[in-house]
PDB file of C-alpha atoms in Angstrom:
ATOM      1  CA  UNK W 283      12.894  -2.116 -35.061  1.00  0.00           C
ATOM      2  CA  UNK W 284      13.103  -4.041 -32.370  1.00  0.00           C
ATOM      3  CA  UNK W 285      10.485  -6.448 -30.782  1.00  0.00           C
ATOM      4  CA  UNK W 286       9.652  -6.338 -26.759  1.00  0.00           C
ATOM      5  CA  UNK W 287       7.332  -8.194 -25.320  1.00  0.00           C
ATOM      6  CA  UNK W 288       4.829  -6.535 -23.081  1.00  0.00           C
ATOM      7  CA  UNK W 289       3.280  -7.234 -19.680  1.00  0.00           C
ATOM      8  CA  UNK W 290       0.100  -9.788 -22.018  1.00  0.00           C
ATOM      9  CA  UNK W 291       3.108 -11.671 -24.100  1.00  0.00           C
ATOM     10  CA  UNK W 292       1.955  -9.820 -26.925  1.00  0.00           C
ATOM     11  CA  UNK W 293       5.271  -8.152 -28.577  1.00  0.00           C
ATOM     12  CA  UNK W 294       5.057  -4.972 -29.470  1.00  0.00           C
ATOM     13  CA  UNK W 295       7.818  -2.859 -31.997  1.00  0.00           C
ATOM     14  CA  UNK W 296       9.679   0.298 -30.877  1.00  0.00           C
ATOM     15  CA  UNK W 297      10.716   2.433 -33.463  1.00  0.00           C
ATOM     16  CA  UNK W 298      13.796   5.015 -33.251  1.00  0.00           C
ATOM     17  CA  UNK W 299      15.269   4.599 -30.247  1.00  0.00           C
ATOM     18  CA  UNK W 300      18.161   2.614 -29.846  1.00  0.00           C
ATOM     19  CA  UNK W 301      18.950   0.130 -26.708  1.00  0.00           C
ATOM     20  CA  UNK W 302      21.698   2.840 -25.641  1.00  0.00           C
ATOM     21  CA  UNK W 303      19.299   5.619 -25.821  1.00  0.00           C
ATOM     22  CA  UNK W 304      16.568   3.536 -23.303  1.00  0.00           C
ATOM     23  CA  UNK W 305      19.029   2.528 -20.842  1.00  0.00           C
ATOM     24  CA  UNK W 306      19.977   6.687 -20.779  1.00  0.00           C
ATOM     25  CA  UNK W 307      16.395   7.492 -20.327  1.00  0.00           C
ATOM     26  CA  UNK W 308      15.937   5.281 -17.771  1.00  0.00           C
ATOM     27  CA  UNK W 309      18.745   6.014 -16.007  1.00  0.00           C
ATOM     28  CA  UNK W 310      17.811   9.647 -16.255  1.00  0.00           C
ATOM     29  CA  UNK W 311      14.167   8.754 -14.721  1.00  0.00           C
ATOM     30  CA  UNK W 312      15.950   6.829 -12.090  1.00  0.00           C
ATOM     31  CA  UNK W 313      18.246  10.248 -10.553  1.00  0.00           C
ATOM     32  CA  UNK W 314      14.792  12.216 -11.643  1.00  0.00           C
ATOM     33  CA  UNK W 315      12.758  10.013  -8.927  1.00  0.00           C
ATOM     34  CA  UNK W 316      16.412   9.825  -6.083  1.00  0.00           C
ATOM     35  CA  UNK W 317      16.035  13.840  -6.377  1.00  0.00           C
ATOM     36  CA  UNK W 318      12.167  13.912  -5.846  1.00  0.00           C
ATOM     37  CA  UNK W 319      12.614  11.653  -2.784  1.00  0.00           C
ATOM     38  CA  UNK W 320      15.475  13.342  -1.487  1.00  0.00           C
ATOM     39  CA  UNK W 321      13.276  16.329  -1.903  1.00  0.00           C
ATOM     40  CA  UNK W 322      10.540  15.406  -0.268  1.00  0.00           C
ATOM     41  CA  UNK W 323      12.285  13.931   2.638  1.00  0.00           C
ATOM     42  CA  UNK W 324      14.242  17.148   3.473  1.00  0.00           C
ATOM     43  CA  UNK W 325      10.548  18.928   3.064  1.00  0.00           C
ATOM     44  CA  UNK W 326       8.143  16.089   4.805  1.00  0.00           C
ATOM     45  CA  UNK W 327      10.896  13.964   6.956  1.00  0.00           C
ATOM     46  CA  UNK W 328      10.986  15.713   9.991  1.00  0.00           C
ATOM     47  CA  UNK W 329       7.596  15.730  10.709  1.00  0.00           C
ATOM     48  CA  UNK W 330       6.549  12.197   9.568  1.00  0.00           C
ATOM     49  CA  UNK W 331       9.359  10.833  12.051  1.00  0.00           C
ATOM     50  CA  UNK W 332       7.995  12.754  15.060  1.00  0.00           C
ATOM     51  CA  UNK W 333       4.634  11.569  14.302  1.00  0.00           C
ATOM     52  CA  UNK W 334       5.755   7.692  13.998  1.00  0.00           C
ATOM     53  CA  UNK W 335       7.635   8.651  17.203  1.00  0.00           C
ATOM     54  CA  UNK W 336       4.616   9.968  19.375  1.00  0.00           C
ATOM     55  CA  UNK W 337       2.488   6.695  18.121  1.00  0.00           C
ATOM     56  CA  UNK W 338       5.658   4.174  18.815  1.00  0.00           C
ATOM     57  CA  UNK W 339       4.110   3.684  22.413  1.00  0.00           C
ATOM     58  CA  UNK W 340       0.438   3.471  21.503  1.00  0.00           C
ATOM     59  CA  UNK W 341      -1.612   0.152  21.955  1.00  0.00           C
ATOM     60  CA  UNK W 342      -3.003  -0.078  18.215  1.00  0.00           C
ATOM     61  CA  UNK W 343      -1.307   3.554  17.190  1.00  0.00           C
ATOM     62  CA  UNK W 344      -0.693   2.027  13.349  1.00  0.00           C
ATOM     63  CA  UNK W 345      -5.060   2.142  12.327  1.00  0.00           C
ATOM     64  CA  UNK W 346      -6.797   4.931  14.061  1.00  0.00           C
ATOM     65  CA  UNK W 347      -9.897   4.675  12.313  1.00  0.00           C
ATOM     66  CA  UNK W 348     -12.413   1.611  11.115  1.00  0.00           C
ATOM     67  CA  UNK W 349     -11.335  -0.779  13.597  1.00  0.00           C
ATOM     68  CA  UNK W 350     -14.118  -3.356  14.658  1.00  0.00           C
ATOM     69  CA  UNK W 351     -14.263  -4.176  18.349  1.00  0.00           C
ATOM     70  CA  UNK W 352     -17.829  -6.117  18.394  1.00  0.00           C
ATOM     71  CA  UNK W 353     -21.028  -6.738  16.600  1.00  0.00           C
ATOM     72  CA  UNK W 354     -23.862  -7.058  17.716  1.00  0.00           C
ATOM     73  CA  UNK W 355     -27.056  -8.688  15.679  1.00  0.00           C
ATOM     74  CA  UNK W 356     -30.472  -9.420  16.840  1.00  0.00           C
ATOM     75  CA  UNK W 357     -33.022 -11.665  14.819  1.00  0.00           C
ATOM     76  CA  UNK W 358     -29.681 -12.425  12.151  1.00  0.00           C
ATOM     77  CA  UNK W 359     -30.802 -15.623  10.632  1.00  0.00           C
ATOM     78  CA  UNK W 360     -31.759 -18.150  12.743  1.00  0.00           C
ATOM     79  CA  UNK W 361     -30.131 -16.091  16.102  1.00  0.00           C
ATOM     80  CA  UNK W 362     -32.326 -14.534  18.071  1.00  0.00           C
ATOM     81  CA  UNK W 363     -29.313 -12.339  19.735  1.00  0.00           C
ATOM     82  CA  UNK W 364     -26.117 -13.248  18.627  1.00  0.00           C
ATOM     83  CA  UNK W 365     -22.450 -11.338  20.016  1.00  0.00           C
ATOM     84  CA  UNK W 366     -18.581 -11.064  18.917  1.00  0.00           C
ATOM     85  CA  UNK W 367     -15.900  -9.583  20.240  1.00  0.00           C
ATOM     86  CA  UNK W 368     -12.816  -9.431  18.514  1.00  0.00           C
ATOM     87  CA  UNK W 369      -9.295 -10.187  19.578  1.00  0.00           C
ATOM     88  CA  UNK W 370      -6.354  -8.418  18.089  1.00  0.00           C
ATOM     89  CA  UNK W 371      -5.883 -10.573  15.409  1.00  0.00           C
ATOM     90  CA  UNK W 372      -9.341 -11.641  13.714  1.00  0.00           C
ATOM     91  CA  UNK W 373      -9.523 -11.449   9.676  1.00  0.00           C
ATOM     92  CA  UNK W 374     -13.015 -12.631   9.207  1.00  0.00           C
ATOM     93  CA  UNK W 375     -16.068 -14.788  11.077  1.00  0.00           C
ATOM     94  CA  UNK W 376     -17.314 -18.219   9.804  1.00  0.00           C
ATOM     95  CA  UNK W 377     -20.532 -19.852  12.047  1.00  0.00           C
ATOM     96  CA  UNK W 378     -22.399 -22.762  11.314  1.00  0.00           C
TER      97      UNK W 378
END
């Protein structure tokens, strides 16, 4: 048995297989996941580069949806009508 230690520190104790035998399953996982991808991109590639390639010359192509251009609030604490308009590049508001 050998000891690993897990992702908490706490170790934790394989039994049976041998180092050789988890290198050879992981290798085996690794061509397992090259042959999904390959898979998927000679199923799904063609068609997600034409879409990237009809939004390359799009102002703000990348989000489509849920973007915030303004707010508007009236009686919001102490404002009686209070406006924002967002740039390009706003993460979040802070007032006094």
């Amino acid at each position: 048995r050998k000891p690993t230690i897990n992702g908490k520190q706490k170790a934790k104790v394989h039994d049976g297989d041998s180092e050789e035998e988890e290198e050879e399953d992981l290798h085996h996982d690794d061509e397992r996941n090259e042959e999904d991808e390959k898979k998927f991109e000679d199923d799904h590639g063609e068609a997600i580069r034409r879409k990237l390639e009809e939004r390359r010359h799009t102002i703000g192509g990348i989000a489509e949806h849920g973007i915030i251009e303004s707010v508007e609030m009236k009686q919001f604490m102490c404002h009686p009508h209070l406006t924002f308009t967002f740039g390009p590049q706003i993460n979040f508001i802070i007032g006094k």
